[in-house]
PDB file of C-alpha atoms in Angstrom:
ATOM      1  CA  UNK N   1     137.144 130.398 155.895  1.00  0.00           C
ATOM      2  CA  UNK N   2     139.249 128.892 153.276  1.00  0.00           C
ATOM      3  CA  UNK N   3     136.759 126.273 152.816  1.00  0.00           C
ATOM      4  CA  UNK N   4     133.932 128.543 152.639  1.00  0.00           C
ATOM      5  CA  UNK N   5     136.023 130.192 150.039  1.00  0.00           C
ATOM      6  CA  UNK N   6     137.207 127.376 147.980  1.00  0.00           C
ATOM      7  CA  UNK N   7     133.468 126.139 148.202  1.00  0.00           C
ATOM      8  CA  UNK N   8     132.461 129.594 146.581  1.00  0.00           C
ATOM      9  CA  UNK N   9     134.640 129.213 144.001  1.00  0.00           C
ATOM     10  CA  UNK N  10     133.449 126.280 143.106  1.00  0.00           C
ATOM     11  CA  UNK N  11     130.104 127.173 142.774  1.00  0.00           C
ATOM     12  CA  UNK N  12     131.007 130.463 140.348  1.00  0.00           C
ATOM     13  CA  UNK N  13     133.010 127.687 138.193  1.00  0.00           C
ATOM     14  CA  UNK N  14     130.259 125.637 137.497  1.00  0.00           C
ATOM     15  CA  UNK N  15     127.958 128.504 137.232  1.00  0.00           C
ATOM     16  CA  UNK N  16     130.432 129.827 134.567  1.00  0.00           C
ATOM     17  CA  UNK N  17     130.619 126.292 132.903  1.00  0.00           C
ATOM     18  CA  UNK N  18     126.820 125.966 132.780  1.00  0.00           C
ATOM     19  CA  UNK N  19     126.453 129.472 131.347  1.00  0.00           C
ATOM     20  CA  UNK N  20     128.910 129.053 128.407  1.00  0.00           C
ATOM     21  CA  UNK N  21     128.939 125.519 127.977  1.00  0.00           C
ATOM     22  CA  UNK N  22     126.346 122.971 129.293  1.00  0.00           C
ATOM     23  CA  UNK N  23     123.808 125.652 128.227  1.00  0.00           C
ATOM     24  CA  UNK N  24     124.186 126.926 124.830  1.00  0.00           C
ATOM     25  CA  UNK N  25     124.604 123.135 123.978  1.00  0.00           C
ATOM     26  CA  UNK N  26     121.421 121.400 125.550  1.00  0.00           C
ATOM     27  CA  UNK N  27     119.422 124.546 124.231  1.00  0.00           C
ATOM     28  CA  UNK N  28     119.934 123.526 120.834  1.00  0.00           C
ATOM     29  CA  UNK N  29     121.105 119.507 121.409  1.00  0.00           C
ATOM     30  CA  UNK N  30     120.935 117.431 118.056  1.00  0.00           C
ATOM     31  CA  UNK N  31     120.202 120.663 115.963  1.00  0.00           C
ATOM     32  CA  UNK N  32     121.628 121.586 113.223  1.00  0.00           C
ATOM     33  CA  UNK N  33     122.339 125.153 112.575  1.00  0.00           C
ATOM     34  CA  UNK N  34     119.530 125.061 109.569  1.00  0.00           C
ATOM     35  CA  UNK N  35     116.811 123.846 112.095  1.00  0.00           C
ATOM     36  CA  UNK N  36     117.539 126.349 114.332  1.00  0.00           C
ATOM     37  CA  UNK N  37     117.361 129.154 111.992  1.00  0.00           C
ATOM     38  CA  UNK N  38     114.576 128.008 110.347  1.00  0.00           C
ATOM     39  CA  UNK N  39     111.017 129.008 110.750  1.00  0.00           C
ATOM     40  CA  UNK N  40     108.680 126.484 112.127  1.00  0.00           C
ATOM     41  CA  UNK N  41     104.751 126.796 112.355  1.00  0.00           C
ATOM     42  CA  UNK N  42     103.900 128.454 115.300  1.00  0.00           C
ATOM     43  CA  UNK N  43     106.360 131.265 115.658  1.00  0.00           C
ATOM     44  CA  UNK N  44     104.075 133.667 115.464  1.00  0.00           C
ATOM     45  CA  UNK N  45     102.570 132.828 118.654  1.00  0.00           C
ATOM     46  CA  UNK N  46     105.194 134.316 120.821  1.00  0.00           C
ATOM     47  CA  UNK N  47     106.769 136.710 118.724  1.00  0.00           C
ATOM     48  CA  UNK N  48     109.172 137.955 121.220  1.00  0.00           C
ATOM     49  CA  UNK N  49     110.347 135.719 123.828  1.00  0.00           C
ATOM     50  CA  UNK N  50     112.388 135.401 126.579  1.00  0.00           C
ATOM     51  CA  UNK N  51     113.460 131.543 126.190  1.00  0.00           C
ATOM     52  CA  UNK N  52     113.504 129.659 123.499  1.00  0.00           C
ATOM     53  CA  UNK N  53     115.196 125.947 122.930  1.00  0.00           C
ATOM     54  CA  UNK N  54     115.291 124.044 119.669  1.00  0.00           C
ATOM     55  CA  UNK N  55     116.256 120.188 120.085  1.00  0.00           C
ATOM     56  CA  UNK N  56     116.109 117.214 117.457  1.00  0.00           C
ATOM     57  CA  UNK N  57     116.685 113.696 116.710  1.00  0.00           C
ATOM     58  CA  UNK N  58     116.981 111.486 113.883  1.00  0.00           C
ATOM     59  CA  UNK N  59     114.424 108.672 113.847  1.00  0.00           C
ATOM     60  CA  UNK N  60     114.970 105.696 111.216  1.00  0.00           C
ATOM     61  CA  UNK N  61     111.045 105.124 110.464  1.00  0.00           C
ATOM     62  CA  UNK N  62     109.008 107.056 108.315  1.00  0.00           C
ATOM     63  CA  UNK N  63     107.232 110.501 109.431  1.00  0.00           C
ATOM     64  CA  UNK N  64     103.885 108.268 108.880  1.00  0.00           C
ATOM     65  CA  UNK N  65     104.992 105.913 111.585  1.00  0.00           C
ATOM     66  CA  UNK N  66     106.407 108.515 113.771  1.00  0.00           C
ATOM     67  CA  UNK N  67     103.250 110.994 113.707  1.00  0.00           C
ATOM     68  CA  UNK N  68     101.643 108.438 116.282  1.00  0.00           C
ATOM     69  CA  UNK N  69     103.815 108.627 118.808  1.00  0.00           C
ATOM     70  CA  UNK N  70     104.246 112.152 118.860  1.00  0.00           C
ATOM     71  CA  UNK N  71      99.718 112.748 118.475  1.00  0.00           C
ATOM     72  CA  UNK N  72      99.256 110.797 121.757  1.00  0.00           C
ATOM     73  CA  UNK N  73     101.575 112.880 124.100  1.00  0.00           C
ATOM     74  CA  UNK N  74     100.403 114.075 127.002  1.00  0.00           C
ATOM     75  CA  UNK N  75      99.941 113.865 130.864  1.00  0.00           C
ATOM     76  CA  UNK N  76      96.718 111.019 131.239  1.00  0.00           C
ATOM     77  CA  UNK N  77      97.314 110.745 127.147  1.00  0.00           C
ATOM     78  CA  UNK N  78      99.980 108.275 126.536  1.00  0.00           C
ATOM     79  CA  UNK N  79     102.753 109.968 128.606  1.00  0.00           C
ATOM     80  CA  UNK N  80     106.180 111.771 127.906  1.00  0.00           C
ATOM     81  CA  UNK N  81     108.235 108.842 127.231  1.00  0.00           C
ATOM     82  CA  UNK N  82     110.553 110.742 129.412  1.00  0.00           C
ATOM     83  CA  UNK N  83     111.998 110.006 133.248  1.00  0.00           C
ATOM     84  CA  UNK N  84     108.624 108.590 134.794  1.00  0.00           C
ATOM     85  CA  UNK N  85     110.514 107.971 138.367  1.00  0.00           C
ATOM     86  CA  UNK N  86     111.345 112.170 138.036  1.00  0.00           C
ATOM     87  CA  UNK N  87     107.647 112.368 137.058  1.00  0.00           C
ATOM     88  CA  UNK N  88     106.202 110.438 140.077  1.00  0.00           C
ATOM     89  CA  UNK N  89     108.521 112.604 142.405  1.00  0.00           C
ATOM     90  CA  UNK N  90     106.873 115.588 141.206  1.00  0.00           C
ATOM     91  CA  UNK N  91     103.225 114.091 140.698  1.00  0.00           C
ATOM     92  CA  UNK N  92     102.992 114.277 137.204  1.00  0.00           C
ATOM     93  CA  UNK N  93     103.365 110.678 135.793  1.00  0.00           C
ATOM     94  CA  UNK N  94     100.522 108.731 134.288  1.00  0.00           C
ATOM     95  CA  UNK N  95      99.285 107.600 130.508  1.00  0.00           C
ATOM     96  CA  UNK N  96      95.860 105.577 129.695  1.00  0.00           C
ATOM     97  CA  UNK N  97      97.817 102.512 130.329  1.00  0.00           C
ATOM     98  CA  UNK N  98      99.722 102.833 133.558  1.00  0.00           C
ATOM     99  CA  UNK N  99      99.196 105.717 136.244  1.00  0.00           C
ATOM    100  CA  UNK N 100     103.125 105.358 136.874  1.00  0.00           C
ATOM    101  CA  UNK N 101     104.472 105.526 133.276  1.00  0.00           C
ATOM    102  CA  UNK N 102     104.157 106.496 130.031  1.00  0.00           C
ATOM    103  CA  UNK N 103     102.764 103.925 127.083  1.00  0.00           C
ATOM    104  CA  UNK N 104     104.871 102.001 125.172  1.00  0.00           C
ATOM    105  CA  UNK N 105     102.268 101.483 122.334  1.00  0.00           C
ATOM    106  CA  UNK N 106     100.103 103.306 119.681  1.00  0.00           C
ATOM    107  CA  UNK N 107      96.814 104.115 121.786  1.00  0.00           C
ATOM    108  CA  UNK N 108      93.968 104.032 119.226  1.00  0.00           C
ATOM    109  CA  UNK N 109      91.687 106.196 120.854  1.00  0.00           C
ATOM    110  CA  UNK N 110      94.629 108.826 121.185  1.00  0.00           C
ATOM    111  CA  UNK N 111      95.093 109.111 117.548  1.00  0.00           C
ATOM    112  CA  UNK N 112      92.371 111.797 116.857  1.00  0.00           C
ATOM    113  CA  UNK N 113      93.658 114.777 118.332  1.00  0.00           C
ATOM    114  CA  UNK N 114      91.402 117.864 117.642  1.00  0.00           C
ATOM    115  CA  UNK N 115      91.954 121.650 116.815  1.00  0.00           C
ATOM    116  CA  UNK N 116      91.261 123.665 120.881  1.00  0.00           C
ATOM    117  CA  UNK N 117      91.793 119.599 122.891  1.00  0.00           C
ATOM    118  CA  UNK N 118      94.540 120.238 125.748  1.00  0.00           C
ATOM    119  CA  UNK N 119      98.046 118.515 126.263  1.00  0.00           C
ATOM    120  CA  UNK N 120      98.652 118.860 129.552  1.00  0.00           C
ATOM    121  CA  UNK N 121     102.055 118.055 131.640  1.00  0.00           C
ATOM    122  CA  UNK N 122     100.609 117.859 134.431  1.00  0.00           C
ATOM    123  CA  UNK N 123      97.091 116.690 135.898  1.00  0.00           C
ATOM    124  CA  UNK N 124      94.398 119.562 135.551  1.00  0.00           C
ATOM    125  CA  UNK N 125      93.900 119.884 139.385  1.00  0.00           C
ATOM    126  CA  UNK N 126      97.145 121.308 139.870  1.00  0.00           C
ATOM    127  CA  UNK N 127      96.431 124.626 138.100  1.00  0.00           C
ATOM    128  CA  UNK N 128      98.444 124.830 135.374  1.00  0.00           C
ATOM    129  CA  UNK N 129      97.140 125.140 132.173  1.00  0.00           C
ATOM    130  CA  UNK N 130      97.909 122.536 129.286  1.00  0.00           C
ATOM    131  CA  UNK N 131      99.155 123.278 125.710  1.00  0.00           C
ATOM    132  CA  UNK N 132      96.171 124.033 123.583  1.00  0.00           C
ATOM    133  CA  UNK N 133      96.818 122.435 119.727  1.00  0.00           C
ATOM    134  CA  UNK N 134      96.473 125.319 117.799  1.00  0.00           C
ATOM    135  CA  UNK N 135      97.478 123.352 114.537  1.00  0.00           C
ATOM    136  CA  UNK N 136      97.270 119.880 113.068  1.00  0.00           C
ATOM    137  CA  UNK N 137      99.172 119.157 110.279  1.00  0.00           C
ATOM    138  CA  UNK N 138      99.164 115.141 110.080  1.00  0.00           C
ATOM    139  CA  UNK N 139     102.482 113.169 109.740  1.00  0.00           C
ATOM    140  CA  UNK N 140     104.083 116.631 109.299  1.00  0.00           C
ATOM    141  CA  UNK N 141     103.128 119.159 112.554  1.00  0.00           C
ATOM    142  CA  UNK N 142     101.757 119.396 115.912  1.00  0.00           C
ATOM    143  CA  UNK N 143     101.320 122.979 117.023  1.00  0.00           C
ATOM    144  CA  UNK N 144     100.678 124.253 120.679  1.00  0.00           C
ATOM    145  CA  UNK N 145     100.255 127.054 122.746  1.00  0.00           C
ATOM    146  CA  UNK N 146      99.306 128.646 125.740  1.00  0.00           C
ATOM    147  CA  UNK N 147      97.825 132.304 125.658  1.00  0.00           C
ATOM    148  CA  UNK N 148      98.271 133.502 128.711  1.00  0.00           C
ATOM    149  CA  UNK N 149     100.865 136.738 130.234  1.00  0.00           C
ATOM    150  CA  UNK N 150     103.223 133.714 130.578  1.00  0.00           C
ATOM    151  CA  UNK N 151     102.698 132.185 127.394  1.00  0.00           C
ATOM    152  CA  UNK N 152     104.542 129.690 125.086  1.00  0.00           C
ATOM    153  CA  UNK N 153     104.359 128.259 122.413  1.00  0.00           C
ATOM    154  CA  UNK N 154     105.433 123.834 121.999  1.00  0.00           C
ATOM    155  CA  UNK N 155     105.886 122.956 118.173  1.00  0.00           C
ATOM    156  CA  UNK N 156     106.637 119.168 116.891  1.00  0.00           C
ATOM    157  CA  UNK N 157     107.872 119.125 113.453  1.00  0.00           C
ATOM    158  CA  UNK N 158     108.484 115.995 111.535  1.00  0.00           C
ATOM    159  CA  UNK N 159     110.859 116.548 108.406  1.00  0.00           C
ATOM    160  CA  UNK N 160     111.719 113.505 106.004  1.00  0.00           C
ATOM    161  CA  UNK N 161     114.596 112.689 105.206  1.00  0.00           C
ATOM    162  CA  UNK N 162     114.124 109.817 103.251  1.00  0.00           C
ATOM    163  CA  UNK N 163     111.432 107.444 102.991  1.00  0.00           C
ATOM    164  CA  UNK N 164     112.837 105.778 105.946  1.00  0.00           C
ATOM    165  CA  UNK N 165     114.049 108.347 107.831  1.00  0.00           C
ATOM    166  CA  UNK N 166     112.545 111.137 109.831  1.00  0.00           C
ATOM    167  CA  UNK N 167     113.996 114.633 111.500  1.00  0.00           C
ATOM    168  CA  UNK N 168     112.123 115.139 114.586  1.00  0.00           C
ATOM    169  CA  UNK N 169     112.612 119.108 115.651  1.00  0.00           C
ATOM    170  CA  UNK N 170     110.489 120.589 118.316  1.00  0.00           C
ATOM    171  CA  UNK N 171     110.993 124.043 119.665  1.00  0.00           C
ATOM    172  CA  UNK N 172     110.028 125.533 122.928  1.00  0.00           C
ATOM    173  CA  UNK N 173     109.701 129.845 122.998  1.00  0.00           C
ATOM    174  CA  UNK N 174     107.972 131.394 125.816  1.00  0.00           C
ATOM    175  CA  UNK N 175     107.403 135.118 126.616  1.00  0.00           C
ATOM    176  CA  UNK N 176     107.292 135.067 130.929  1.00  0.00           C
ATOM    177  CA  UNK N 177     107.469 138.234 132.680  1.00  0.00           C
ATOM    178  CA  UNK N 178     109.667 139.078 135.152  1.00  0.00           C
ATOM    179  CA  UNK N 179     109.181 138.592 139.203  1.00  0.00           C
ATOM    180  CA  UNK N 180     108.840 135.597 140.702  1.00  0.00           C
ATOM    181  CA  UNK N 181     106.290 133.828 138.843  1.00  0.00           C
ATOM    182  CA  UNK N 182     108.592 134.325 135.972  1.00  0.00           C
ATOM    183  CA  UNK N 183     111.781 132.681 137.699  1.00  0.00           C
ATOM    184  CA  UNK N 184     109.589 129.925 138.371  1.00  0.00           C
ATOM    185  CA  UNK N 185     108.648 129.544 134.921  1.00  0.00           C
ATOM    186  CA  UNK N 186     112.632 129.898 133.906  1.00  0.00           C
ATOM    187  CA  UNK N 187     113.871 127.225 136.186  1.00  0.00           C
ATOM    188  CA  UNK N 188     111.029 124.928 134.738  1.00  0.00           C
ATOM    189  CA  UNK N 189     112.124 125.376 131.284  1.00  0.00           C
ATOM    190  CA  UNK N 190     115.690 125.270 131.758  1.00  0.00           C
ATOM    191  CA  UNK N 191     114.969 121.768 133.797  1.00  0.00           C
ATOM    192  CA  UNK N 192     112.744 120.677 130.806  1.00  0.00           C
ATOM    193  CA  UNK N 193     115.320 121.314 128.221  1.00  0.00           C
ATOM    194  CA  UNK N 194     118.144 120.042 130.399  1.00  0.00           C
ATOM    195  CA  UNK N 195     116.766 116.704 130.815  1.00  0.00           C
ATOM    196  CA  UNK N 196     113.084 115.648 130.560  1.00  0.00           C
ATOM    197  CA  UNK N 197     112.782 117.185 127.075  1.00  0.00           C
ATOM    198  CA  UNK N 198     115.908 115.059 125.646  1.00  0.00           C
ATOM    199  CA  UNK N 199     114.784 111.890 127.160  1.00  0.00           C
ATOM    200  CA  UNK N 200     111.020 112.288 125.464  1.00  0.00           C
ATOM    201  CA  UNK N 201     112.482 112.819 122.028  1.00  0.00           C
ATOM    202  CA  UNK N 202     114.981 108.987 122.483  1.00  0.00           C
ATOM    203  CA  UNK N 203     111.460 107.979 124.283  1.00  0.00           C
ATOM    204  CA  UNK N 204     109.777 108.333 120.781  1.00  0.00           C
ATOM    205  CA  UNK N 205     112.693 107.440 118.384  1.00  0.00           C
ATOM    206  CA  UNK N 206     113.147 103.923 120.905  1.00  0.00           C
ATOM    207  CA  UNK N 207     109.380 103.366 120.187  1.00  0.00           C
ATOM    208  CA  UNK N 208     109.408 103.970 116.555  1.00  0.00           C
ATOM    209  CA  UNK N 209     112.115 102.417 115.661  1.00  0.00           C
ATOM    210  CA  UNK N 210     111.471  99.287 118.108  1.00  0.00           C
ATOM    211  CA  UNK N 211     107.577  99.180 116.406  1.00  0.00           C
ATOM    212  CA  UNK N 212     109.437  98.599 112.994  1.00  0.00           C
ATOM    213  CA  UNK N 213     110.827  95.612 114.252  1.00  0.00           C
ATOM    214  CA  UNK N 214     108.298  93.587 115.950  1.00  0.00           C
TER     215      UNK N 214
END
């Protein structure tokens, strides 16, 4: 019983340190408190959520030479640049150049994204529905969203800093309802933020930067 006991309280501790700690810090990770008060294109679209996360990274290459990597995202696109091993655990890896991974170069025929064209994270016979762009604004937005009862909304923003260097800030806000279809959604996200999401955004800044120096 003391085992049982201790073991409990162990679990309640880290639950406690995830809640107030490990949380409130990945949900905003490499923000600053501007960014995350700031409006972004795309808000709008789910005007009263449930979740929302708001992560960045500094990039040193221009938002021109950024934009690229971020247009061609996508399951079957060019990838997440994220954990491909976690992605061919769950089924979900793949880009145009390797069914196991992500690409590690500017895809031509990616570069031409179009207003209503689908990003999806997964492939479309698994039934979930991809990110519809909503919004194009080259070298400075990507805007997408899916309308549904569980809908979100994914925004890319690319803010200059200088000529050489680039803020990239993407926010995550989606609206799920309760029950069980909603938990599943919740544990997704909080997954997503926790660690695919941070390893896509190093994904892109290691392939910008690395691009300038070839």
């Amino acid at each position: 019983m003391q085992i049982v006991g201790w073991l409990v309280l162990g679990i309640v501790a880290l639950g406690v340190l995830y809640a107030f700690v490990v949380r409130p810090w990945h949900l905003r990770r490499g923000s600053t408190k501007e960014e995350i008060q700031r409006s972004l294109p795309g808000d709008d679209l789910v005007p009263n959520p449930r979740f929302v996360w708001n992560q960045a990274i500094t990039i040193n290459a221009p938002a021109s030479e950024v934009w690229p990597w971020v247009v061609q995202i996508g399951n079957q696109r060019a990838g997440w640049y994220s954990w491909d091993g976690i992605h061919r655990l769950l089924g979900v890896a793949g880009s145009v150049d390797d069914p196991r991974g992500s690409a590690n170069r500017i895809v031509p025929e990616l570069q031409d994204l179009q207003l209503g064209e689908e990003i999806r994270m997964m492939p479309a016979d698994m039934g979930i529905p991809g990110y519809k762009v909503v919004s194009i604004e080259p070298e400075r937005a990507l805007v997408t969203h899916i309308d549904d009862e569980n809908g979100a909304s994914w925004v890319w923003v690319l803010d200059p800093v200088d000529a050489e260097t680039t803020r990239l800030i993407v926010r995550f806000r989606q609206k799920w309802e309760l029950g069980l279809m909603g938990l599943t959604f919740w544990i997704g996200d909080e997954l997503g933020s926790l660690v695919m999401q941070p390893r896509t955004l190093s994904g892109i800044k290691q392939r910008a930067e690395a691009a300038r120096g070839e």
